[in-house]
Structure formats: structure tokens, C-alpha cells
Coordinates of C-alpha atoms in Angstrom, one line a residue:
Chain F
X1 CA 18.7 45.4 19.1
X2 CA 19.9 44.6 15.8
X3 CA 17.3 43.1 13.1
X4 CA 20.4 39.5 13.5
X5 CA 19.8 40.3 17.0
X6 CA 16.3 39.9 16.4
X7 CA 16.1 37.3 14.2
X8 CA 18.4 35.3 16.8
X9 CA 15.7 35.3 19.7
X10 CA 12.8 34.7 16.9
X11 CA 14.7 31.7 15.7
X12 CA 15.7 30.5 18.9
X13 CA 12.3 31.0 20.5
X14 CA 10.5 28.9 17.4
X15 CA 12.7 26.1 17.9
X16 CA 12.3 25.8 21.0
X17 CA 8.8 26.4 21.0
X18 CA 8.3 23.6 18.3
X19 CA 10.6 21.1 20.2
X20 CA 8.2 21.4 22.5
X21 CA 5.9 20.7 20.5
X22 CA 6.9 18.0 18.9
X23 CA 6.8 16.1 22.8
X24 CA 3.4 17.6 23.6
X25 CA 1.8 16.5 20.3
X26 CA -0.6 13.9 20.6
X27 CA -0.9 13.1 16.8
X28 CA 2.3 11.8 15.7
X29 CA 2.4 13.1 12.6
X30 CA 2.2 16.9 14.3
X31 CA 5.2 16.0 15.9
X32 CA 6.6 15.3 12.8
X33 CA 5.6 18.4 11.4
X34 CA 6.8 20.2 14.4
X35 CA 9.9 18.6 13.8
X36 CA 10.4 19.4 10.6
X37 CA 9.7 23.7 11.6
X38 CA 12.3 22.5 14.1
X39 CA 14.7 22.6 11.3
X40 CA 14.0 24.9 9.3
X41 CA 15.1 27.4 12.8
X42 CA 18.3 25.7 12.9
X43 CA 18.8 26.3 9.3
X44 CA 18.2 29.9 10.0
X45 CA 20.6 29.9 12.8
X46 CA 23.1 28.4 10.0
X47 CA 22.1 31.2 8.1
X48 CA 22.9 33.7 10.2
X49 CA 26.2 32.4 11.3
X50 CA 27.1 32.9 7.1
X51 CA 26.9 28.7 6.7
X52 CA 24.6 28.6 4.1
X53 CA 25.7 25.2 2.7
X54 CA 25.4 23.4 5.9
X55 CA 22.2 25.5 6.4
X56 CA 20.5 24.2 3.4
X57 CA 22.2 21.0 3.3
X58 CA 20.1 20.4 6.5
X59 CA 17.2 21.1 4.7
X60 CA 17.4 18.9 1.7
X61 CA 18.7 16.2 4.0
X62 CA 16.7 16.2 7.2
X63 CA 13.5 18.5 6.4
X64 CA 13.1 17.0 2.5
X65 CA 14.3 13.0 2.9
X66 CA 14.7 11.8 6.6
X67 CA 11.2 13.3 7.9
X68 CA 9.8 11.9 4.2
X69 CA 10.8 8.7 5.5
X70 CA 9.1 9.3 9.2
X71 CA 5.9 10.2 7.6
X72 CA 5.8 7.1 5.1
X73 CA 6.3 5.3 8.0
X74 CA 4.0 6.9 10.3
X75 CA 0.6 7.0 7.8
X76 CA 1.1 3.7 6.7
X77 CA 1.4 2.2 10.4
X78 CA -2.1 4.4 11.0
X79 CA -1.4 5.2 14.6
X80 CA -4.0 7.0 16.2
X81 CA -5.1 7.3 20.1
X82 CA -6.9 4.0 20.7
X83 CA -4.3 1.5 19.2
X84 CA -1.4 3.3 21.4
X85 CA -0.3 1.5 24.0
X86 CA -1.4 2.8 27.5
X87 CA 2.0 3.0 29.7
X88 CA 1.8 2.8 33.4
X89 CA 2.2 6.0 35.3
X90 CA 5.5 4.2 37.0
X91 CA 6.8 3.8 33.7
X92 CA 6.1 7.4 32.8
X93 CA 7.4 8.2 36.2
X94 CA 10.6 6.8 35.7
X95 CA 11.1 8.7 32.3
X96 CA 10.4 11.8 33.9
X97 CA 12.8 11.2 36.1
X98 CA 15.6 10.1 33.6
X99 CA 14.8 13.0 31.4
X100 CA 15.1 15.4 34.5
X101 CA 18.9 13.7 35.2
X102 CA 19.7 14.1 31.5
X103 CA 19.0 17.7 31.2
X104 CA 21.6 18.2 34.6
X105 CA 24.0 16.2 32.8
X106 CA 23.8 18.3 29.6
X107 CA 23.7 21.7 31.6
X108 CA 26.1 20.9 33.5
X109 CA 28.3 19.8 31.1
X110 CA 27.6 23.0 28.9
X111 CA 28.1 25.2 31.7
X112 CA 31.8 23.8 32.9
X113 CA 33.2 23.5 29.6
X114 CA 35.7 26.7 29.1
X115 CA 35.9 26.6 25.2
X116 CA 32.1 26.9 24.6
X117 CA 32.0 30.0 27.8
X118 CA 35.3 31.7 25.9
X119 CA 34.5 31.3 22.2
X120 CA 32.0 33.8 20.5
X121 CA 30.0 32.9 17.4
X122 CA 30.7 35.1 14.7
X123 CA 27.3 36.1 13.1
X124 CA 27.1 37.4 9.5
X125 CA 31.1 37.6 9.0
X126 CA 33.5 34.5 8.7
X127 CA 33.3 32.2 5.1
X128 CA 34.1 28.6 6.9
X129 CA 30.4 27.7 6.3
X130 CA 30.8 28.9 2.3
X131 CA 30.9 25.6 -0.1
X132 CA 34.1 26.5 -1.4
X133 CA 36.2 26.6 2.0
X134 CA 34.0 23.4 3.5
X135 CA 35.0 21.2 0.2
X136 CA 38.5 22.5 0.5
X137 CA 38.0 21.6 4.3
X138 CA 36.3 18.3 3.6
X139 CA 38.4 16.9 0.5
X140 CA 41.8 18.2 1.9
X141 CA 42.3 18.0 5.4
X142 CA 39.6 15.3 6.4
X143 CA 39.5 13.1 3.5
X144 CA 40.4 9.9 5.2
X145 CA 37.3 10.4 8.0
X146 CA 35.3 11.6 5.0
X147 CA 35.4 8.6 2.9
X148 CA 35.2 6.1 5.7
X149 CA 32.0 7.6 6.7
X150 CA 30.4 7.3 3.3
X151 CA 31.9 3.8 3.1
X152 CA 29.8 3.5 6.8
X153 CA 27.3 4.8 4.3
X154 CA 27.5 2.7 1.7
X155 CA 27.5 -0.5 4.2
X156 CA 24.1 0.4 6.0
X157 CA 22.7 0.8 2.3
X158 CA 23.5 -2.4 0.9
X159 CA 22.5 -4.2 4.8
X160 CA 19.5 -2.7 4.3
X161 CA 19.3 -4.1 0.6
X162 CA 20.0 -7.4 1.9
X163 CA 17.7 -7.4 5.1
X164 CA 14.9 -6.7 2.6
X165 CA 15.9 -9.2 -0.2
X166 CA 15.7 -12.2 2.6
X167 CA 12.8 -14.3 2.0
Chain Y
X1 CA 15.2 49.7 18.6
X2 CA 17.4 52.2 17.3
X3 CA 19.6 49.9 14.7
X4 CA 17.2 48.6 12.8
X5 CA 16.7 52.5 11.1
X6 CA 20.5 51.5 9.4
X7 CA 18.4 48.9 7.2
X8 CA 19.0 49.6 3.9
X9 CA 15.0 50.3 3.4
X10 CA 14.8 51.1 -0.2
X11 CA 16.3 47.9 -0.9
X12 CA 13.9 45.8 1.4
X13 CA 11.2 47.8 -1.0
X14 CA 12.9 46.9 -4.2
X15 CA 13.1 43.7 -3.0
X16 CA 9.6 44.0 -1.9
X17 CA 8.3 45.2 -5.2
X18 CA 10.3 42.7 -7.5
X19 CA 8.5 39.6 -5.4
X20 CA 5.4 40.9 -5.5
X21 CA 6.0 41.2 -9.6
X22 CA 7.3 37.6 -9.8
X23 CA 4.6 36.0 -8.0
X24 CA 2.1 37.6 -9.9
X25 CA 3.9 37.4 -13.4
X26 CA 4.2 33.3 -12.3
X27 CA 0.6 33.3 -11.3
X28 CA -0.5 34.7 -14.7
X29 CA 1.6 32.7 -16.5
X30 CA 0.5 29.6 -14.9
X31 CA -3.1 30.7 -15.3
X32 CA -2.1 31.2 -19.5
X33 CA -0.2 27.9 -19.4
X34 CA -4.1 26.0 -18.3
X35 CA -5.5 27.9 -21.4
X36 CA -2.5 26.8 -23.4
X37 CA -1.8 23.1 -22.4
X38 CA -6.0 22.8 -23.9
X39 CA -5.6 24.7 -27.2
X40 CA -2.4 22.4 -27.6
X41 CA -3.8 19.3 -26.8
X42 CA -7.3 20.1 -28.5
X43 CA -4.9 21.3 -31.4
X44 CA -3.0 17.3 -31.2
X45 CA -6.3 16.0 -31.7
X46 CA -7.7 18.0 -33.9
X47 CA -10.4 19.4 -32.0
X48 CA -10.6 23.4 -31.9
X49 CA -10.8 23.9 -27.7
X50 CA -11.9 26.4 -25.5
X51 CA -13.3 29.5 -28.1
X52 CA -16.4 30.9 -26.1
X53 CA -15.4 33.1 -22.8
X54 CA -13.8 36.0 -25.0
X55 CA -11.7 36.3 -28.2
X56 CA -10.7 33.1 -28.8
X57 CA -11.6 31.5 -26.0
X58 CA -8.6 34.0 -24.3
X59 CA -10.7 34.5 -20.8
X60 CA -11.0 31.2 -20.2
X61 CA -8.5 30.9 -17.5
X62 CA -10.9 33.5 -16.0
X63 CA -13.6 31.7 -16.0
X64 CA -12.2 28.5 -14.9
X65 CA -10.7 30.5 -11.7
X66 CA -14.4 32.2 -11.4
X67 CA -15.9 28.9 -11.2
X68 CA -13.2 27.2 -8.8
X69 CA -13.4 30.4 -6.0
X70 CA -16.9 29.7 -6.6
X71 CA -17.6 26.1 -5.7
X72 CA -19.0 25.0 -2.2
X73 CA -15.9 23.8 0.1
X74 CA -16.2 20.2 1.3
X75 CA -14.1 19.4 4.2
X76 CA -14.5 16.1 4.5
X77 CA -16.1 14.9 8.1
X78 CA -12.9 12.7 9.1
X79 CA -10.6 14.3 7.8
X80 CA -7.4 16.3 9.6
X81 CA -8.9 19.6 9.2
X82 CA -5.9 21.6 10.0
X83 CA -3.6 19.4 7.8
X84 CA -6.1 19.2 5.2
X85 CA -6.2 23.1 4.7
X86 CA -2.3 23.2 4.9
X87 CA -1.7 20.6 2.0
X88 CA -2.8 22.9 -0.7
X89 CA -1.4 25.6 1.0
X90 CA 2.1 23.9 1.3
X91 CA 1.7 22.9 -2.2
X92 CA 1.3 26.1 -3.3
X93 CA 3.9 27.6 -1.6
X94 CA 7.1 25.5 -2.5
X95 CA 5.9 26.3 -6.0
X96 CA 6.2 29.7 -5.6
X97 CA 9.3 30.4 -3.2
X98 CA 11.5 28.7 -6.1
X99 CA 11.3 31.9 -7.9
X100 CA 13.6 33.3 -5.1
X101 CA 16.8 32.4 -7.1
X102 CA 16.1 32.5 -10.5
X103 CA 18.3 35.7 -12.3
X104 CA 15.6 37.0 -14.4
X105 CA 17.3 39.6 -16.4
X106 CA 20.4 41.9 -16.3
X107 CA 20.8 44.6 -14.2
X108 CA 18.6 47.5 -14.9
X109 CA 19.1 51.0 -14.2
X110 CA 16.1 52.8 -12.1
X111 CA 16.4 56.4 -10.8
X112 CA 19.9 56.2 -10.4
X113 CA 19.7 52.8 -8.3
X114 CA 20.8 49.7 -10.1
X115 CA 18.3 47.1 -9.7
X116 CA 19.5 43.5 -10.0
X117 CA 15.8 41.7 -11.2
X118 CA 16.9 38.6 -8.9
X119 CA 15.3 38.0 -5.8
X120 CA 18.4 37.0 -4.3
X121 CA 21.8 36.2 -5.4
X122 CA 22.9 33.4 -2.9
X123 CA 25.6 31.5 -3.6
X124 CA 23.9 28.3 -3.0
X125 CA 21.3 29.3 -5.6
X126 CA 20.9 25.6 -7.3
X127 CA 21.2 23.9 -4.0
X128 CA 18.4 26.2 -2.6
X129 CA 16.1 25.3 -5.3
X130 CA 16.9 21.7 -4.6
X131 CA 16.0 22.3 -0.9
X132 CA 12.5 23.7 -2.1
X133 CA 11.7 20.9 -4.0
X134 CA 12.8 17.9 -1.6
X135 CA 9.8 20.3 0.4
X136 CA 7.5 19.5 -2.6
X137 CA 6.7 16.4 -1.5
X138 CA 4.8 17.1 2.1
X139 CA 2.4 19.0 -0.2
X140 CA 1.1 16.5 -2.0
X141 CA 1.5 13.7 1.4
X142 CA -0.3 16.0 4.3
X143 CA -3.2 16.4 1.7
X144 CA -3.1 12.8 0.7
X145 CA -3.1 11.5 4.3
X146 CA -5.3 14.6 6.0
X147 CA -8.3 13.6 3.3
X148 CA -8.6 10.0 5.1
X149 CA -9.2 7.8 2.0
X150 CA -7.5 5.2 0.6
X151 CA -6.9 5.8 -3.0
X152 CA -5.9 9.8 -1.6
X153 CA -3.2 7.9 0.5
X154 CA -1.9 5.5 -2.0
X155 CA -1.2 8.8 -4.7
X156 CA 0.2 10.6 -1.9
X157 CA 2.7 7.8 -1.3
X158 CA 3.3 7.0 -4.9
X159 CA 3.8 10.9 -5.3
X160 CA 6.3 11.1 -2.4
X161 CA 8.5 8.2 -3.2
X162 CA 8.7 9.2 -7.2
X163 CA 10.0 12.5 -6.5
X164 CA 12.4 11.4 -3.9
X165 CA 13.5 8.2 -6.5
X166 CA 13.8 11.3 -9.1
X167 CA 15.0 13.5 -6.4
X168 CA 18.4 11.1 -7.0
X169 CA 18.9 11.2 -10.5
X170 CA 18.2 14.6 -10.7
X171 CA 20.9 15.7 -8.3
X172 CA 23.9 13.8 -9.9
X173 CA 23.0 14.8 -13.3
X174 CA 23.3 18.3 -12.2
X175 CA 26.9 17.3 -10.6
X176 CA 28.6 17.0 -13.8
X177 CA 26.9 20.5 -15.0
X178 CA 28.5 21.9 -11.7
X179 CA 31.8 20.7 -12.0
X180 CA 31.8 22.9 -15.3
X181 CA 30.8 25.5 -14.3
X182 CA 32.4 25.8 -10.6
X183 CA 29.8 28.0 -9.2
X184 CA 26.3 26.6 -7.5
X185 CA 25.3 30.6 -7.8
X186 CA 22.7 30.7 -11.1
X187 CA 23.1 34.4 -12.1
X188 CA 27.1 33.2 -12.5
X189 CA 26.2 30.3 -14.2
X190 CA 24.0 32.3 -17.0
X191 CA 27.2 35.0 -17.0
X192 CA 29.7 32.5 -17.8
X193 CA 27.1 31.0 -20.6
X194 CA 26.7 34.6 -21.8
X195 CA 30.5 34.8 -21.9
X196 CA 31.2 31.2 -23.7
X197 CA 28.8 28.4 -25.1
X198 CA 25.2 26.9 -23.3
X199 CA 25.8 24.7 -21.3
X200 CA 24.1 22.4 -23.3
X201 CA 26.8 21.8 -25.8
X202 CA 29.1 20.3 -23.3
X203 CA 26.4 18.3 -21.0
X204 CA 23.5 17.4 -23.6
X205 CA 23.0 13.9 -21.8
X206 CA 23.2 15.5 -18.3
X207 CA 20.1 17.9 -19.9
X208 CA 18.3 14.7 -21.1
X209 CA 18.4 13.3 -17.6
X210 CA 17.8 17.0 -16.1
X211 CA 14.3 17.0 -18.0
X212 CA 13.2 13.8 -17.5
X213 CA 13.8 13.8 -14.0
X214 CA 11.8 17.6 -14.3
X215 CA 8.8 16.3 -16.1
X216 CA 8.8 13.6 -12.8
X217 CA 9.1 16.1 -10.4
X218 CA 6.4 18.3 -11.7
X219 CA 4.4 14.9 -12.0
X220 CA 3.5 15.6 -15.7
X221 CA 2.5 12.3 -18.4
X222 CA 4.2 10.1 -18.6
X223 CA 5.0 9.7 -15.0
X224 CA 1.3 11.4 -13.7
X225 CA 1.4 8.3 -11.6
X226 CA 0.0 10.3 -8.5
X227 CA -2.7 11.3 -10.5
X228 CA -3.3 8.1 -12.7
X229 CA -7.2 8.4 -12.5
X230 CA -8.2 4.7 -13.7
X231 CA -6.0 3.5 -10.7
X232 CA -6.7 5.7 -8.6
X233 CA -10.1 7.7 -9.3
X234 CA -8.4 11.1 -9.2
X235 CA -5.4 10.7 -7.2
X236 CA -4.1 12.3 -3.8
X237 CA -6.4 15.6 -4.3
X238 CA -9.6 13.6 -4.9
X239 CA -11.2 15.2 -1.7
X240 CA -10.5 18.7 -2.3
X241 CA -13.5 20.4 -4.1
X242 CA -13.0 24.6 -4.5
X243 CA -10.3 26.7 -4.9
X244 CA -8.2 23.7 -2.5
X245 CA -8.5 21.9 -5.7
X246 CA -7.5 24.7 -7.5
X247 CA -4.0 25.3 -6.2
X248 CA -3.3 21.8 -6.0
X249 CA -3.8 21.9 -9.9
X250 CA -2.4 25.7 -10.5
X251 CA 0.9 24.6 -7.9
X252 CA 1.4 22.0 -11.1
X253 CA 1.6 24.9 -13.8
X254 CA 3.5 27.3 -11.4
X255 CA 6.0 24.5 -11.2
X256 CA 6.1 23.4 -14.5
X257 CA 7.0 27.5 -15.7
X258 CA 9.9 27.5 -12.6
X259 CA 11.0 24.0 -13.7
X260 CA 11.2 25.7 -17.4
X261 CA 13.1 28.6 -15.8
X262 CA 15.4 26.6 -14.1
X263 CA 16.2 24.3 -17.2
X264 CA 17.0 27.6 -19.6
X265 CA 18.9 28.7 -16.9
X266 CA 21.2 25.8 -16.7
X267 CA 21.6 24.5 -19.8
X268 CA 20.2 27.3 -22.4
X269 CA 21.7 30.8 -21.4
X270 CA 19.1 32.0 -19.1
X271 CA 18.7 35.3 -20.3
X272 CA 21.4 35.8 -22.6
X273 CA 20.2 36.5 -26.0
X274 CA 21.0 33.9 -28.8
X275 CA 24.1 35.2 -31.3
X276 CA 24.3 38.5 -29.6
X277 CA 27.5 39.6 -27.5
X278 CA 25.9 41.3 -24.7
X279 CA 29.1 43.0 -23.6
X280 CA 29.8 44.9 -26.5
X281 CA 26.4 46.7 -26.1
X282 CA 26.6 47.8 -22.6
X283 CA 25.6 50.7 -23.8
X284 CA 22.0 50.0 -24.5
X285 CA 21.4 50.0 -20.7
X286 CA 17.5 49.0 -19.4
X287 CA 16.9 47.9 -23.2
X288 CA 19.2 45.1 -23.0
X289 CA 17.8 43.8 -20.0
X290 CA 14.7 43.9 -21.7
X291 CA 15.2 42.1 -24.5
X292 CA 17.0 39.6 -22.2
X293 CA 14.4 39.0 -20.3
X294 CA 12.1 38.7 -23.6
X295 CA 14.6 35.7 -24.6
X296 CA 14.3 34.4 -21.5
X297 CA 10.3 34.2 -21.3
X298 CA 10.3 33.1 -25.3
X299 CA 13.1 29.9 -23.8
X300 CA 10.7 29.0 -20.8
X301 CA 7.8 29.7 -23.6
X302 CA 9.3 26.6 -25.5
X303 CA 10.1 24.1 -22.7
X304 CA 6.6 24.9 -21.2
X305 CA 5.4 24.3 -25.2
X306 CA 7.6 20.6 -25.0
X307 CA 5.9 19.8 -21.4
X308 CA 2.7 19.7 -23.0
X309 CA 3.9 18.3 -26.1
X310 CA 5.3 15.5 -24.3
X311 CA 1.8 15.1 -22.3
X312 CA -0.5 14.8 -25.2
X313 CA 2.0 12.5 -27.2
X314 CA 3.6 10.0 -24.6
X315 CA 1.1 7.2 -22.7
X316 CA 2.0 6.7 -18.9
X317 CA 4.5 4.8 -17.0
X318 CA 3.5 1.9 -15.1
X319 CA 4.3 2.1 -11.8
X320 CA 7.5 -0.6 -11.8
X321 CA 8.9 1.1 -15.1
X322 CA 8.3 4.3 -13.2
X323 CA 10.7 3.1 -10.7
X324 CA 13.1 0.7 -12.8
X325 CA 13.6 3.9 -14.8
X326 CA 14.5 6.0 -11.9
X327 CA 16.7 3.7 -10.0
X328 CA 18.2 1.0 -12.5
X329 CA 18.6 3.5 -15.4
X330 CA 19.1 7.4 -14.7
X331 CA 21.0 7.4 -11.7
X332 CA 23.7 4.7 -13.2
X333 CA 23.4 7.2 -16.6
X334 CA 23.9 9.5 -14.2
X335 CA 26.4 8.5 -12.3
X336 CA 28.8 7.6 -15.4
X337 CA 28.1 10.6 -17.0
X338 CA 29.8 12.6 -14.0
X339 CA 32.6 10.5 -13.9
X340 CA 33.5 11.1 -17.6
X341 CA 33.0 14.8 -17.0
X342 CA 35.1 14.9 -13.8
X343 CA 37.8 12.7 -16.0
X344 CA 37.9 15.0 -19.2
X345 CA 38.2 17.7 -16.6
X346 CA 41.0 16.1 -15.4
X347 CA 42.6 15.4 -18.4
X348 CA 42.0 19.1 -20.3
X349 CA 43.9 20.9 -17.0
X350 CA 46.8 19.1 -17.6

């Protein structure tokens, strides 16, 4: 084994491990944390496919604002054991049962399709991940979907603005 | 198992060695910065400060660590106990792990090695450091929350949504210095400041918005809002007796030295030495590096010297100005000053 070898299966076994966790918790802000070392795994797998930017990118924007947001919301709504609802086991049955479908769907799906069964991920080597090549990438040869997502953006910022002006 | 012998080991121990050196060198520093922030402001008021535990008072920091390892540890009865241990840990941490990036000196020359005194020499260096401090903020939330009281939770919030409003303005001033300088890596930022002009003289109202923005994110007067104590009694750490307490407070210096680091590094040379062309004395080898990293301390010496001049001259922010400033005043500043930069760009390649 090779110490990327090695850092593959540690990385993969901690997200998975705090995924996991994340469900199991019964404190919702553990699963929050969990979520957030959740992250910082995938960031390493970034890291060792040589996409740094996207790697830390992921960081400042899921680990440091979206999961900031979570928490806010989660302390100030003061959940704890006896104000959460109590579901009925045929509810929980049924989501069992969904989840269980799901998970054939996704395995299935990942298991038939031919590029993902063919294609090998190139660890430490290859420089699309490196800032310089992704701009080019981004501002070049996807500009068009690239603005109209961060006009999407701008929209769900200013609906937000106005849903919280609205007396 | 084989494999993992082709690890270039000596340079996992130079590495090794060099953290080991920063973290202690920021921990001293941070512990010297306690003893100076009170000489300073006892000299602004014309007081004399600490002069008792040694020569001029210089053990005090010593004494004041003595008495916090000291102290009985309160865990409060309803409090998280796990989250309320990893708060101050947390905090502590992202204050350190900042270091990683920061070029320290040139390269020296050890036993035939050369040793670059950089942690490490990514090429996302500025966007790393952003990524630690985004992290900043669970620090001071998870203790906030995990202490289960009010006034704790209130600062923790206030805390958290000042550095992500700063977070903001922050970020697009540093835009403009970027598109300068077409590199996010900091060591070839300070080599192309060494080789030209700091990049002050070309972005002076990005720097103004870069520091204010620091002195936020390091919640120092006047935007100690987290900490305002007759809002708040003592702010988000107002449960923590002991050394907790103690890292909560000493995570403030550490950052305010690597928030001084990253400033000189950005706008003031790093390490390069004022009036001095570095490359036509190659040949003075380890000495060079030396005396850069001398310059270097003596920069980060002065903005440290500013933050506390700032703190014992400025009153504090109310919360609203906290926040109109942030939002409604840096961030449009901000914003314009990048698109002038990007258009003078524009206009000086053609």
C-alpha cells in the first residue's frame, strides 16, 4: 500500500463513518458536526485527486458558511429530545423501506453505468482541479451556464430579501 | 507496507521540526503580545502596568499562565460536556493551523539540504487561510451554545454572524490584490513584491478594507461585540473558568500575530527587507534569510503594535453600525474598488 493508498481507505472510511453518524445522532447539532467532518473527508479525497481549489472551495463554502447557517438555526430553534415529535413506527417503517429502494436504485445505477466501471481516477497527477485550468475552464468554455447560475444566485438572494422585508 | 519506505523521511522531519518551531514561536509571541497589549494600554493612560513578577514586570505572561493552569475547572452541570471541552479546543486550533501557509523567510541552507521555512507551499495558500478562518467561527458557537446560558448564546451568535458579515468584505477586497498579482500562492506573492513595489502602493484602499475587516475577524475594539461585557456580562466564554478560558483568550492573540503575518505578507513585503535588493546579495546565504525573517517579525511587530493602539484609542461599535458598516459600506467599497482594478488592468494591457 501506498501512504495515497492509505490515505484513500482512511478518508473514505471517516466519511462514511461520520455519515453515519450524522443519521444515528440523536442531538442535532452532533449531526451537524458530523456533517461538517463529513466534509472535510471529501475535501481530502479532492486533495488527493490534485483538486485543491474545489477541495478547499468546499470548505469555505459548505464546512465555514452553509453548516454556520444550520447551526444558527438549529440553537436558536432549541430542539432537544422532549419537544421532537414522536413519529409512528408505520411512518418510520415506510422510510425504512423507501431508503432501502433508494439505495437499489443508486447501486444499481452506479453499477450499470460503463463510463464510471471504465474510467480511472487519476490520484496525485492531472492539473484540471488547479485554479488556473478551472477559471480558464469556467470563464471560457462554460461562461454562459456560469453566469446564469449566479444570476439563479442572485434571484434566490434578493427573494429572500423580499420574503423578509414583507410585513 | 513496503512503499511507504520511498517517503521522503527527512523531509516529513524538516517539516516536522519547522511546525513544532512555529507553533511554539506563535505561542510565545502570543503569550508576549498579553504582556504587551497591558504595558501599551497602561502606557495610553498613563499608568505604569504590570512591574512586579520579574524585571519589568517581563514574567508576567508567566504568571498569568501559572495562575490560569492553576484554577479549579467548572464544567457547568447542563452544559454539553463534550462540546463544551471542544469549543476552546476548536478555537485554539484554527488559530494555529493558519501558520501552515505563511512563507516565513527565504530559503536557508542546512547541511547541504535547502530548507524552505514554509510549512507548505500550496498554491491555494490565501484561499486556505480563508478556509481556516470561515472554521473560526464554530469555535466561538459550540462554546457559546455547549455552556447553556443565555448571554453565552447571544455572543456566540453575534460572534458568528460578524465574522461571516466580515467574512464578505474581506474576501472581495482581497480580489482586487489578486488580480495584481495573478497567484493565490503567498510565498509568490512576497517574491513578486521583493522583485517590484508592496503591494500597498497599488491597493492602499483594498489594505484599509483588509484591516478592518482583520481587526473584526480577530474580534478586537471596536468591533469586540462578542465580548461586549456591559451587554453581555463577559460574552460567549463567560462559563469557562481555567485554562478553557485561557485559550479562548490566548486563540485571540495567536490570531491577532497570524492576522499581522498575513497582512505584511499581502500588502507590506513579507519578508523582503525594506530598500535592499535581495537578489544582488545571494551570496550572503542563511544570513539573508535571517535578516528577512528579522524584517518580517519587526512588520508583524508593528501591526500587532496598531491592533492594540486601535483598542485602547477607539470606543466600540454598536451592534447595528457593526453591521451597517459591514454590509452597506465595505463590501460596496469593496466591490467598486475591484472593478476599477480589474478596469485599469484592462486598460494598461492594451
Amino acid at each position: 500500500m501506498t501512504a495515497t493508498e492509505i490515505l484513500f481507505w482512511f478518508l473514505s472510511a471517516l466519511a462514511l463513518f461520520s455519515a453515519l453518524m450524522v443519521l444515528v445522532s440523536k442531538n442535532p447539532v452532533h449531526s451537524v458536526l458530523w456533517l461538517i467532518v463529513v466534509f472535510f473527508s471529501i475535501s481530502g479525497h479532492y486533495i488527493l485527486l490534485n483538486a485543491q481549489f474545489l477541495a478547499i472551495v468546499n470548505l469555505i463554502v459548505y464546512a465555514g458558511a452553509i453548516m454556520v447557517l444550520f447551526l444558527f438555526v438549529i440553537m436558536l430553534m432549541n430542539l432537544n429530545n422532549s419537544t421532537e415529535p414522536q413519529k409512528n413506527s408505520l411512518v418510520k417503517l415506510a422510510g425504512v423501506v423507501a431508503g432501502c429502494l433508494l439505495l437499489t436504485v443508486f447501486v444499481s445505477a452506479v453499477r450499470s453505468a460503463q463510463e464510471i466501471k471504465d474510467s480511472q481516477a487519476l490520484m496525485n497527477t492531472g492539473d484540471i482541479g488547479l485554479i488556473e485550468n478551472l477559471g480558464k475552464v469556467l470563464f471560457r468554455d462554460y461562461v454562459i451556464p456560469f453566469e446564469l447560475s449566479s444570476i439563479l444566485f442572485l434571484s434566490a438572494m434578493v427573494g429572500a430579501v423580499v420574503i423578509g422585508k414583507k410585513e | 507496507m513496503i512503499h511507504l519506505l520511498t517517503v521522503d523521511w527527512l523531509l516529513l522531519l524538516e517539516k516536522l521540526i519547522l511546525i513544532v518551531i512555529v507553533v511554539m514561536a506563535s505561542l510565545v509571541i502570543a503569550m508576549y503580545e498579553t504582556y504587551a497589549e497591558r504595558k501599551i494600554a497602561a502606557f495610553m493612560q498613563d499608568r505604569i502596568g504590570p512591574n512586579r513578577a520579574g524585571p519589568l514586570g517581563l514574567l508576567q505572561p508567566l504568571a498569568d499562565g501559572g495562575k490560569l493552569f492553576f484554577k479549579e475547572e467548572i464544567i457547568p452541570n447542563h452544559s454539553n460536556k463534550i462540546l463544551f471541552i471542544l469549543g476552546p479546543s476548536l478555537a485554539m486550533l484554527t488559530a494555529m493551523i493558519t501558520s501552515a501557509v505563511i512563507p516565513w523567510s527565504g530559503d536557508i541552507n542546512l547541511f547541504g539540504r535547502t530548507v524552505s521555512l514554509q510549512i507548505a507551499d500550496v498554491n491555494i495558500g490565501i484561499l486556505y487561510v480563508f478556509a481556516v478562518v470561515s472554521l473560526g467561527v464554530y469555535g466561538i458557537m459550540i462554546g457559546g451554545w455547549s455552556s447553556n446560558n443565555k448571554f453565552s448564546l447571544l455572543a456566540a451568535l453575534r460572534g458568528a454572524s460578524q465574522v461571516i458579515s466580515y467574512e464578505l468584505a474581506m474576501g472581495l477586497s482581497l480580489i482586487a490584490v489578486l488580480m495584481i498579482t495573478q497567484t493565490l500562492s503567498l510565498k509568490e506573492i512576497v517574491e513578486q513584491q521583493m522583485a517590484s513595489h508592496w503591494n500597498i502602493l497599488y491597493q492602499p484602499l483594498a489594505f484599509i478594507i483588509f484591516f478592518t475587516c482583520a481587526l473584526a475577524e480577530c474580534n478586537r475594539t471596536p468591533f469586540d461585540l462578542p465580548e461586549a461585557e456591559s451587554e453581555l456580562n463577559m460574552g460567549y466564554h463567560q462559563e469557562y473558568s481555567s485554562m478553557k478560558l485561557g485559550f479562548y483568550l490566548f486563540a485571540e492573540y495567536v490570531n491577532m500575530f497570524i492576522s499581522s503575518a498575513i497582512v505584511v505578507t499581502l500588502f507590506f513585503g513579507g519578508y523582503d527587507i525594506p530598500f535592499l535588493d535581495e537578489a544582488a546579495h545571494a551570496d550572503w546565504g542563511n544570513w539573508l534569510a535571517l535578516a528577512g525573517l528579522v524584517c518580517f517579525m519587526l512588520k508583524i511587530g508593528f501591526f500587532i503594535f496598531l491592533f492594540m493602539w486601535i483598542r485602547w484609542t477607539v470606543p466600540r461599535f454598536r451592534y447595528d453600525q457593526l453591521m451597517d458598516l459591514g454590509w452597506k459600506k465595505l463590501i460596496p467599497l469593496a466591490l467598486a474598488n475591484m472593478v476599477i482594478t480589474g478596469a485599469v488592468i484592462l486598460w494598461m494591457n492594451k
